[in-house]
Amino acid sequence: GAVVSQHPSRVICKSGTSVKIECRSLDFQATTMFWYRQFPKKSLMLMATSNEGSKATYEQGVEKDKFLINHASLTLSTLTVTSAHPEDSSFYICSALSGQGAEAFFGQGTRLTVV
Amino acid sequence: GENVEQHPSTLSVQEGDSAVIKCTYSDSASNYFPWYKQELGKRPQLIIDIRSNVGEKKDQRIAVTLNKTAKHFSLHITETQPEDSAVYFCAAIEYGNKLVFGAGTILRVKS
């Protein structure tokens, strides 16, 4: 199947700094990618929909200025957690659809720890 | 928007027994229903999916059934094995191709 690669897999940062997470579709073009956040033993909560060449669409309650999303090409979306706080510590995971209404492929996920 | 409810939250079965996980959805326009298996710290892996024009789909020990009228779909795992132990998520796709996930079911297969 299609491959989605996410980096880094783990990152530890200090409070107040920013962290960038990359999500790449390796063998297909993805006009739309999705960013999820997952707390321990919880489900995947959609944060935003990343649209190539346009602004991301954020879910209710997600701060746009804190979670910056850029989808500059058909194979790359980035999520930047700005001014990170310990409560931002979580598992962040991206996904991309291989086609309209098709199977979603997930990146490996990024374990963010803010100290 | 779409709302997906999943039950049970935890399920323990003896090796060789069957396991059934049920989900309901709210948006009658949803037309794609995947099931994912997620192991600790790993990405979700698609194990089976079903579209709204089909009532049942089977892949070896795994099957999914869909009742569009009642807006519910179920995952059936037969002859469970210890390696089936994981968290399972159902999902429904809504307008804009957004996947909405159920809360998850922790499946434990005891040997």
Coordinates of N, CA and C in Angstrom, one line a residue:
Chain A
G1 N 0.8 -1.2 0.0 CA 0.0 0.0 0.0 C 0.8 1.3 0.0
A2 N 0.2 2.4 0.0 CA 0.8 3.7 0.0 C 1.6 3.9 1.3
V3 N 2.6 4.7 1.2 CA 3.5 4.9 2.4 C 3.5 6.4 2.8
V4 N 3.2 6.6 4.1 CA 3.3 7.9 4.7 C 4.4 7.9 5.7
S5 N 5.3 8.8 5.6 CA 6.4 8.9 6.5 C 6.4 10.1 7.4
Q6 N 6.5 10.0 8.7 CA 6.4 11.1 9.6 C 7.7 11.2 10.4
H7 N 8.2 12.4 10.6 CA 9.4 12.6 11.3 C 9.3 13.9 12.1
P8 N 9.9 14.0 13.3 CA 10.7 12.9 14.0 C 9.7 11.9 14.6
S9 N 10.2 10.8 15.0 CA 9.3 9.8 15.8 C 9.2 10.2 17.2
R10 N 10.3 10.8 17.7 CA 10.2 11.2 19.1 C 11.0 12.6 19.2
V11 N 10.5 13.5 20.0 CA 11.1 14.7 20.2 C 10.9 15.2 21.6
I12 N 11.9 15.7 22.3 CA 11.8 16.4 23.6 C 12.2 17.8 23.4
C13 N 11.4 18.7 23.9 CA 11.8 20.1 23.7 C 11.5 20.9 25.1
K14 N 12.1 22.0 25.2 CA 11.8 22.8 26.3 C 10.6 23.7 26.2
S15 N 10.0 24.0 27.3 CA 8.8 24.9 27.3 C 9.2 26.2 26.6
G16 N 8.3 26.7 25.8 CA 8.5 27.9 25.1 C 9.1 27.8 23.7
T17 N 9.7 26.7 23.4 CA 10.3 26.5 22.1 C 9.2 26.0 21.1
S18 N 9.6 25.9 19.8 CA 8.7 25.4 18.8 C 9.2 24.1 18.2
V19 N 8.4 23.3 17.8 CA 8.7 22.0 17.2 C 8.0 21.8 15.9
K20 N 8.7 21.3 14.9 CA 8.1 21.1 13.6 C 8.1 19.6 13.4
I21 N 7.0 19.1 12.9 CA 6.8 17.7 12.6 C 6.4 17.6 11.1
E22 N 7.1 16.7 10.4 CA 6.9 16.6 9.0 C 6.1 15.3 8.6
C23 N 5.2 15.4 7.6 CA 4.5 14.3 7.2 C 4.6 14.2 5.7
R24 N 5.2 13.1 5.2 CA 5.4 13.0 3.7 C 4.7 11.8 3.1
S25 N 4.0 12.0 2.0 CA 3.5 10.8 1.3 C 4.6 10.4 0.3
L26 N 5.1 9.2 0.4 CA 6.3 8.8 -0.4 C 6.1 8.4 -1.8
D27 N 4.9 7.8 -2.0 CA 4.7 7.2 -3.4 C 3.4 7.6 -4.0
F28 N 2.8 8.7 -3.4 CA 1.6 9.2 -4.0 C 1.4 10.6 -3.7
Q29 N 0.6 11.3 -4.4 CA 0.4 12.7 -4.1 C -0.9 12.9 -3.2
A30 N -0.8 13.7 -2.3 CA -1.9 13.9 -1.3 C -2.3 15.3 -1.3
T31 N -3.4 15.7 -1.9 CA -3.8 17.1 -1.8 C -4.4 17.4 -0.4
T32 N -4.7 16.3 0.3 CA -5.3 16.5 1.7 C -4.6 15.6 2.6
M33 N -4.1 16.2 3.7 CA -3.6 15.4 4.8 C -4.3 15.8 6.1
F34 N -4.3 14.9 7.1 CA -5.0 15.2 8.3 C -4.0 15.0 9.5
W35 N -4.2 15.9 10.5 CA -3.3 15.8 11.7 C -4.2 15.4 12.9
Y36 N -3.7 14.4 13.6 CA -4.5 13.9 14.8 C -3.6 14.0 16.0
R37 N -4.3 14.1 17.1 CA -3.6 14.0 18.4 C -4.2 12.9 19.2
Q38 N -3.3 12.1 19.9 CA -3.8 11.0 20.6 C -3.2 11.0 22.0
F39 N -4.1 11.0 23.0 CA -3.6 10.9 24.4 C -3.6 9.5 24.8
P40 N -2.8 9.1 25.8 CA -2.6 7.7 26.2 C -4.0 7.0 26.4
K41 N -4.1 5.9 25.8 CA -5.3 5.0 25.9 C -6.6 5.7 25.4
K42 N -6.4 6.7 24.6 CA -7.5 7.4 24.0 C -7.6 7.3 22.5
S43 N -8.6 7.8 21.9 CA -8.8 7.7 20.5 C -8.0 8.8 19.8
L44 N -8.0 8.7 18.4 CA -7.4 9.8 17.6 C -8.4 10.9 17.5
M45 N -7.9 12.1 17.9 CA -8.8 13.3 17.7 C -8.3 14.2 16.6
L46 N -9.1 14.4 15.6 CA -8.7 15.2 14.5 C -8.5 16.6 14.9
M47 N -7.3 17.1 14.6 CA -7.0 18.5 14.9 C -7.3 19.4 13.7
A48 N -6.8 19.0 12.5 CA -7.0 19.9 11.4 C -6.8 19.1 10.1
T49 N -7.4 19.7 9.0 CA -7.2 19.1 7.7 C -6.3 20.1 6.9
S50 N -5.3 19.5 6.4 CA -4.2 20.2 5.7 C -4.5 20.1 4.2
N51 N -4.7 21.3 3.6 CA -5.0 21.3 2.1 C -3.8 21.9 1.4
E52 N -3.4 21.2 0.4 CA -2.2 21.7 -0.4 C -2.6 23.0 -1.1
G53 N -1.7 24.0 -0.9 CA -1.9 25.3 -1.6 C -2.9 26.2 -0.9
S54 N -3.5 25.8 0.2 CA -4.5 26.7 0.8 C -4.4 26.6 2.3
K55 N -5.2 27.3 3.0 CA -5.1 27.3 4.5 C -5.7 26.0 5.0
A56 N -5.1 25.6 6.2 CA -5.7 24.4 6.8 C -7.0 24.7 7.5
T57 N -7.8 23.7 7.6 CA -9.1 23.8 8.3 C -9.0 23.2 9.6
Y58 N -9.2 24.0 10.7 CA -9.0 23.5 12.0 C -10.3 23.0 12.7
E59 N -10.2 22.0 13.5 CA -11.4 21.5 14.2 C -11.7 22.5 15.4
Q60 N -12.9 22.5 15.8 CA -13.3 23.4 16.9 C -12.5 23.1 18.1
G61 N -12.0 24.2 18.7 CA -11.2 24.1 19.9 C -9.7 24.0 19.7
V62 N -9.3 23.8 18.5 CA -7.8 23.7 18.2 C -7.3 25.1 17.8
E63 N -6.3 25.6 18.5 CA -5.8 26.9 18.3 C -4.9 27.0 17.1
K64 N -5.4 27.8 16.1 CA -4.7 27.9 14.9 C -3.3 28.5 15.0
D65 N -3.1 29.5 15.9 CA -1.8 30.1 16.1 C -0.8 29.2 16.9
K66 N -1.3 28.2 17.5 CA -0.5 27.4 18.3 C 0.0 26.2 17.5
F67 N -0.9 25.7 16.7 CA -0.6 24.5 15.8 C -0.6 25.0 14.4
L68 N 0.5 25.4 13.9 CA 0.7 25.9 12.5 C 0.8 24.8 11.5
I69 N 0.0 24.8 10.5 CA 0.1 23.8 9.5 C 0.4 24.4 8.1
N70 N 1.3 23.8 7.5 CA 1.7 24.2 6.1 C 1.7 23.0 5.2
H71 N 1.1 23.2 4.1 CA 1.0 22.1 3.1 C 1.5 22.6 1.7
A72 N 2.8 22.8 1.6 CA 3.4 23.6 0.5 C 3.5 22.7 -0.8
S73 N 3.4 21.4 -0.6 CA 3.5 20.6 -1.8 C 2.6 19.4 -1.7
L74 N 2.5 18.7 -2.8 CA 1.5 17.5 -2.8 C 2.0 16.3 -2.0
T75 N 3.2 16.4 -1.5 CA 3.8 15.3 -0.7 C 4.2 15.7 0.7
L76 N 4.0 16.9 1.1 CA 4.6 17.3 2.4 C 3.6 18.2 3.1
S77 N 3.3 17.9 4.3 CA 2.6 18.7 5.2 C 3.4 18.8 6.5
T78 N 3.4 20.0 7.1 CA 4.2 20.2 8.4 C 3.2 20.7 9.5
L79 N 3.5 20.3 10.7 CA 2.8 20.8 11.8 C 3.8 21.4 12.8
T80 N 3.7 22.6 13.1 CA 4.6 23.3 14.0 C 3.8 23.6 15.3
V81 N 4.3 23.1 16.4 CA 3.8 23.4 17.7 C 4.5 24.5 18.2
T82 N 3.9 25.7 18.3 CA 4.6 26.9 18.7 C 4.5 27.1 20.2
S83 N 5.5 27.7 20.8 CA 5.6 28.1 22.2 C 5.0 26.9 23.0
A84 N 5.7 25.8 22.9 CA 5.2 24.5 23.5 C 5.1 24.6 25.0
H85 N 4.1 24.0 25.5 CA 3.9 23.8 27.0 C 3.8 22.4 27.3
P86 N 4.1 22.0 28.5 CA 4.0 20.6 28.9 C 2.7 19.9 28.5
E87 N 1.6 20.7 28.6 CA 0.3 20.1 28.2 C 0.1 19.8 26.8
D88 N 1.1 20.2 26.0 CA 1.1 19.9 24.5 C 1.8 18.5 24.3
S89 N 2.3 18.0 25.4 CA 2.9 16.6 25.2 C 1.9 15.6 24.8
S90 N 2.1 14.9 23.8 CA 1.1 14.0 23.3 C 1.7 13.2 22.1
F91 N 0.9 12.3 21.5 CA 1.3 11.6 20.3 C 0.6 12.2 19.2
Y92 N 1.3 12.8 18.2 CA 0.8 13.4 17.1 C 0.9 12.5 15.9
I93 N -0.1 12.4 15.1 CA 0.0 11.4 13.9 C -0.7 12.1 12.7
C94 N -0.1 11.9 11.6 CA -0.7 12.4 10.4 C -1.3 11.3 9.5
S95 N -2.2 11.6 8.6 CA -2.6 10.6 7.6 C -2.9 11.3 6.3
A96 N -2.9 10.5 5.3 CA -3.2 11.0 3.9 C -4.1 10.0 3.2
L97 N -4.9 10.5 2.4 CA -5.7 9.6 1.6 C -5.1 9.4 0.2
S98 N -5.1 8.1 -0.2 CA -4.5 7.8 -1.5 C -5.3 8.2 -2.7
G99 N -6.6 8.6 -2.4 CA -7.4 9.0 -3.5 C -8.8 9.5 -2.9
Q100 N -9.7 9.9 -3.7 CA -10.9 10.4 -3.2 C -11.7 9.3 -2.6
G101 N -12.0 9.5 -1.3 CA -12.8 8.5 -0.6 C -12.1 7.1 -0.4
A102 N -10.8 7.2 -0.4 CA -10.0 5.9 -0.4 C -9.4 5.7 1.0
E103 N -8.7 4.6 1.1 CA -8.0 4.3 2.3 C -7.1 5.3 2.8
A104 N -7.1 5.5 4.2 CA -6.2 6.5 4.8 C -5.0 5.8 5.3
F105 N -3.8 6.3 5.0 CA -2.6 5.8 5.4 C -2.0 6.7 6.5
F106 N -1.4 6.1 7.5 CA -1.0 6.9 8.6 C 0.6 7.0 8.7
G107 N 1.1 8.1 9.2 CA 2.5 8.2 9.5 C 2.8 7.4 10.7
Q108 N 4.1 7.3 11.1 CA 4.5 6.5 12.2 C 4.1 7.2 13.6
G109 N 3.8 8.5 13.5 CA 3.4 9.2 14.7 C 4.7 9.8 15.3
T110 N 4.4 10.9 16.1 CA 5.5 11.6 16.8 C 5.2 11.8 18.2
R111 N 6.0 11.2 19.1 CA 5.8 11.4 20.5 C 6.5 12.7 21.0
L112 N 5.7 13.7 21.3 CA 6.3 15.0 21.7 C 6.2 15.1 23.2
T113 N 7.4 15.4 23.8 CA 7.4 15.6 25.3 C 8.0 17.0 25.5
V114 N 7.2 17.8 26.2 CA 7.7 19.2 26.5 C 8.0 19.2 28.0
V115 N 9.3 19.6 28.2 CA 9.8 19.7 29.6 C 10.0 21.1 30.1
Chain B
G1 N -21.8 17.4 12.7 CA -20.9 16.4 12.1 C -21.1 15.0 12.5
E2 N -20.3 14.1 12.0 CA -20.4 12.7 12.3 C -20.0 12.4 13.7
N3 N -20.7 11.5 14.3 CA -20.4 11.0 15.7 C -20.4 9.5 15.6
V4 N -19.3 8.9 16.1 CA -19.1 7.5 16.1 C -19.0 6.9 17.5
E5 N -19.8 6.0 17.9 CA -19.7 5.4 19.2 C -19.3 3.9 19.1
Q6 N -18.5 3.5 20.0 CA -17.9 2.2 19.9 C -18.0 1.5 21.2
H7 N -18.4 0.2 21.1 CA -18.5 -0.6 22.3 C -18.1 -2.1 22.1
P8 N -17.5 -2.8 23.0 CA -17.2 -2.3 24.4 C -15.9 -1.5 24.4
S9 N -15.5 -0.9 25.5 CA -14.3 -0.2 25.6 C -13.1 -1.2 25.9
T10 N -13.4 -2.3 26.6 CA -12.4 -3.4 26.7 C -13.1 -4.7 26.5
L11 N -12.4 -5.7 26.0 CA -12.9 -7.0 25.7 C -11.8 -8.0 25.9
S12 N -12.1 -9.0 26.8 CA -11.2 -10.1 27.1 C -11.8 -11.4 26.6
V13 N -11.1 -12.1 25.8 CA -11.6 -13.4 25.3 C -10.5 -14.4 25.4
Q14 N -10.9 -15.7 25.5 CA -10.0 -16.8 25.5 C -9.5 -17.1 24.1
E15 N -8.3 -17.4 24.0 CA -7.7 -17.8 22.7 C -8.6 -18.8 22.0
G16 N -8.9 -18.6 20.8 CA -9.8 -19.5 20.0 C -11.2 -19.0 19.9
D17 N -11.6 -18.2 20.9 CA -13.0 -17.7 20.9 C -13.1 -16.5 19.9
S18 N -14.4 -16.1 19.7 CA -14.6 -15.0 18.8 C -14.7 -13.7 19.5
A19 N -14.4 -12.6 18.9 CA -14.6 -11.3 19.5 C -15.4 -10.4 18.5
V20 N -16.3 -9.6 19.1 CA -17.2 -8.8 18.3 C -17.1 -7.4 18.9
I21 N -16.9 -6.4 18.1 CA -16.9 -5.0 18.5 C -17.9 -4.3 17.6
K22 N -18.7 -3.4 18.3 CA -19.8 -2.7 17.6 C -19.6 -1.2 17.5
C23 N -20.0 -0.6 16.5 CA -20.0 0.8 16.3 C -21.3 1.3 15.7
T24 N -21.7 2.5 16.1 CA -22.8 3.2 15.5 C -22.3 4.5 15.0
Y25 N -23.0 5.0 14.0 CA -22.6 6.3 13.5 C -23.9 7.2 13.3
S26 N -23.7 8.5 13.2 CA -24.9 9.3 13.2 C -25.3 9.9 11.8
D27 N -24.3 10.1 10.9 CA -24.5 10.7 9.7 C -24.9 9.7 8.6
S28 N -26.1 9.7 8.1 CA -26.5 8.8 7.1 C -25.8 8.9 5.8
A29 N -25.1 10.1 5.6 CA -24.4 10.3 4.4 C -23.0 9.6 4.4
S30 N -22.5 9.2 5.5 CA -21.2 8.5 5.6 C -21.3 7.2 4.8
N31 N -20.2 7.0 4.0 CA -20.3 5.9 3.1 C -19.1 4.9 3.1
Y32 N -18.2 5.2 4.1 CA -17.0 4.3 4.1 C -16.6 4.1 5.6
F33 N -16.4 2.8 5.9 CA -16.3 2.5 7.4 C -15.1 1.5 7.5
P34 N -13.9 2.1 7.9 CA -12.7 1.2 8.1 C -12.6 0.8 9.5
W35 N -11.8 -0.2 9.7 CA -11.4 -0.7 11.1 C -9.9 -0.7 11.1
Y36 N -9.4 -0.1 12.2 CA -8.0 -0.1 12.4 C -7.5 -0.8 13.7
K37 N -6.3 -1.4 13.6 CA -5.7 -2.0 14.7 C -4.5 -1.2 15.1
Q38 N -4.4 -0.9 16.4 CA -3.2 -0.1 16.8 C -2.5 -0.7 18.0
E39 N -1.3 -1.0 17.8 CA -0.5 -1.5 18.9 C 0.2 -0.3 19.6
L40 N 0.6 -0.5 20.8 CA 1.1 0.5 21.6 C 2.3 1.3 21.0
G41 N 2.1 2.6 20.8 CA 3.1 3.5 20.3 C 3.3 3.4 18.8
K42 N 2.4 2.6 18.1 CA 2.5 2.4 16.7 C 1.4 3.2 15.9
R43 N 1.5 3.2 14.6 CA 0.5 3.8 13.8 C -0.7 2.9 13.7
P44 N -1.9 3.4 13.5 CA -3.0 2.5 13.2 C -2.9 1.8 11.8
Q45 N -3.2 0.6 11.8 CA -3.1 -0.2 10.6 C -4.5 -0.7 10.2
L46 N -4.9 -0.4 8.9 CA -6.2 -0.8 8.4 C -6.2 -2.3 8.3
I47 N -7.3 -2.9 8.9 CA -7.4 -4.4 8.9 C -8.6 -4.8 8.0
I48 N -9.6 -4.0 7.9 CA -10.7 -4.3 7.0 C -11.5 -3.0 6.8
D49 N -12.2 -2.9 5.7 CA -13.1 -1.7 5.5 C -14.3 -2.2 4.7
I50 N -15.4 -1.4 4.8 CA -16.6 -1.7 4.1 C -17.2 -0.4 3.6
R51 N -17.8 -0.5 2.4 CA -18.5 0.7 1.9 C -20.0 0.5 2.0
S52 N -20.7 1.6 1.8 CA -22.1 1.5 2.2 C -23.0 0.7 1.2
N53 N -22.4 0.3 0.1 CA -23.2 -0.4 -0.9 C -23.0 -2.0 -0.7
V54 N -22.3 -2.3 0.4 CA -22.1 -3.7 0.8 C -22.5 -4.0 2.2
G55 N -23.1 -5.2 2.4 CA -23.6 -5.5 3.8 C -22.6 -6.3 4.6
E56 N -21.7 -7.0 3.9 CA -20.7 -7.8 4.7 C -19.5 -8.0 3.9
K57 N -18.4 -8.1 4.6 CA -17.1 -8.3 3.9 C -16.3 -9.2 4.8
K58 N -15.6 -10.1 4.2 CA -14.8 -11.1 5.1 C -13.4 -11.2 4.5
D59 N -12.4 -11.3 5.4 CA -11.0 -11.5 5.0 C -10.4 -12.4 6.0
Q60 N -10.4 -13.7 5.7 CA -9.9 -14.8 6.6 C -10.6 -14.8 7.9
R61 N -9.9 -14.5 9.0 CA -10.6 -14.5 10.3 C -11.3 -13.3 10.7
I62 N -11.3 -12.3 9.8 CA -11.9 -11.0 10.1 C -13.1 -10.7 9.2
A63 N -14.1 -10.2 9.8 CA -15.3 -9.9 9.0 C -15.9 -8.6 9.5
V64 N -16.5 -7.8 8.6 CA -17.3 -6.6 9.0 C -18.7 -6.7 8.4
T65 N -19.6 -6.3 9.2 CA -21.0 -6.2 8.8 C -21.5 -4.8 8.9
L66 N -22.4 -4.4 8.0 CA -22.9 -3.0 8.0 C -24.4 -3.1 7.9
N67 N -25.1 -2.4 8.8 CA -26.5 -2.2 8.7 C -26.8 -0.7 8.5
K68 N -27.0 -0.3 7.2 CA -27.2 1.1 6.9 C -28.4 1.7 7.6
T69 N -29.5 0.9 7.6 CA -30.7 1.4 8.2 C -30.6 1.7 9.6
A70 N -29.9 0.9 10.4 CA -29.7 1.1 11.8 C -28.5 1.9 12.0
K71 N -27.7 2.2 11.0 CA -26.5 2.9 11.1 C -25.5 2.3 12.2
H72 N -25.3 1.0 12.0 CA -24.3 0.4 12.8 C -23.5 -0.6 12.0
F73 N -22.2 -0.8 12.4 CA -21.4 -1.8 11.8 C -20.5 -2.5 12.9
S74 N -20.1 -3.7 12.6 CA -19.5 -4.5 13.6 C -18.3 -5.2 13.0
L75 N -17.3 -5.4 13.9 CA -16.1 -6.2 13.5 C -16.2 -7.5 14.2
H76 N -15.9 -8.6 13.4 CA -15.9 -9.9 14.0 C -14.6 -10.6 13.8
I77 N -14.0 -11.0 14.8 CA -12.7 -11.8 14.7 C -12.9 -13.2 15.2
T78 N -12.7 -14.1 14.4 CA -12.9 -15.5 14.8 C -11.5 -16.2 15.1
E79 N -11.6 -17.2 15.9 CA -10.4 -18.0 16.2 C -9.3 -17.1 16.7
T80 N -9.6 -16.3 17.7 CA -8.7 -15.2 18.2 C -7.3 -15.8 18.6
Q81 N -6.3 -15.1 18.4 CA -4.9 -15.5 18.8 C -4.3 -14.4 19.6
P82 N -3.3 -14.7 20.5 CA -2.7 -13.7 21.3 C -2.2 -12.5 20.5
E83 N -1.8 -12.6 19.3 CA -1.3 -11.5 18.5 C -2.4 -10.6 18.1
D84 N -3.7 -11.0 18.3 CA -4.8 -10.1 18.0 C -5.0 -9.1 19.1
S85 N -4.3 -9.2 20.2 CA -4.4 -8.3 21.3 C -3.9 -6.9 20.8
A86 N -4.7 -5.9 21.0 CA -4.4 -4.5 20.5 C -5.6 -3.7 20.8
V87 N -5.5 -2.4 20.4 CA -6.6 -1.5 20.4 C -7.2 -1.4 19.0
Y88 N -8.5 -1.6 19.0 CA -9.2 -1.5 17.7 C -10.1 -0.3 17.6
F89 N -10.0 0.4 16.5 CA -10.8 1.6 16.3 C -11.7 1.4 15.1
C90 N -12.9 1.8 15.2 CA -13.8 1.9 14.0 C -13.8 3.4 13.6
A91 N -14.2 3.6 12.4 CA -14.2 5.0 11.9 C -15.3 5.1 10.8
A92 N -15.7 6.3 10.6 CA -16.6 6.6 9.5 C -16.1 7.8 8.8
I93 N -16.3 7.9 7.5 CA -15.8 9.0 6.8 C -16.9 10.0 6.5
E94 N -16.7 11.2 6.8 CA -17.8 12.2 6.6 C -17.4 13.2 5.5
Y95 N -18.2 14.1 5.2 CA -17.9 15.1 4.2 C -16.6 15.7 4.3
G96 N -15.9 15.8 3.2 CA -14.5 16.4 3.3 C -13.5 15.3 3.5
N97 N -13.9 14.0 3.4 CA -13.1 12.9 3.6 C -12.4 12.8 5.0
K98 N -13.0 13.4 6.0 CA -12.5 13.3 7.3 C -12.9 12.1 8.0
L99 N -11.9 11.4 8.6 CA -12.2 10.2 9.3 C -12.6 10.5 10.7
V100 N -13.7 10.1 11.2 CA -14.1 10.3 12.6 C -14.0 8.9 13.3
F101 N -13.2 8.9 14.3 CA -12.9 7.6 15.0 C -13.8 7.3 16.2
G102 N -14.1 6.0 16.4 CA -14.7 5.6 17.7 C -13.7 5.7 18.8
A103 N -14.1 5.5 20.0 CA -13.3 5.7 21.2 C -12.2 4.6 21.3
G104 N -12.4 3.5 20.7 CA -11.5 2.4 20.7 C -11.9 1.3 21.6
T105 N -11.4 0.1 21.3 CA -11.7 -1.1 22.1 C -10.4 -1.8 22.4
I106 N -10.0 -2.0 23.7 CA -8.8 -2.8 24.0 C -9.2 -4.2 24.0
L107 N -8.6 -5.0 23.1 CA -8.9 -6.4 23.0 C -7.7 -7.2 23.6
R108 N -8.1 -8.0 24.6 CA -7.0 -8.9 25.2 C -7.4 -10.3 24.9
V109 N -6.5 -11.1 24.3 CA -6.7 -12.5 24.0 C -5.9 -13.3 25.0
K110 N -6.5 -14.0 25.8 CA -5.8 -14.8 26.9 C -5.5 -16.2 26.4
S111 N -4.2 -16.6 26.6 CA -3.8 -17.9 26.1 C -3.9 -18.9 27.2

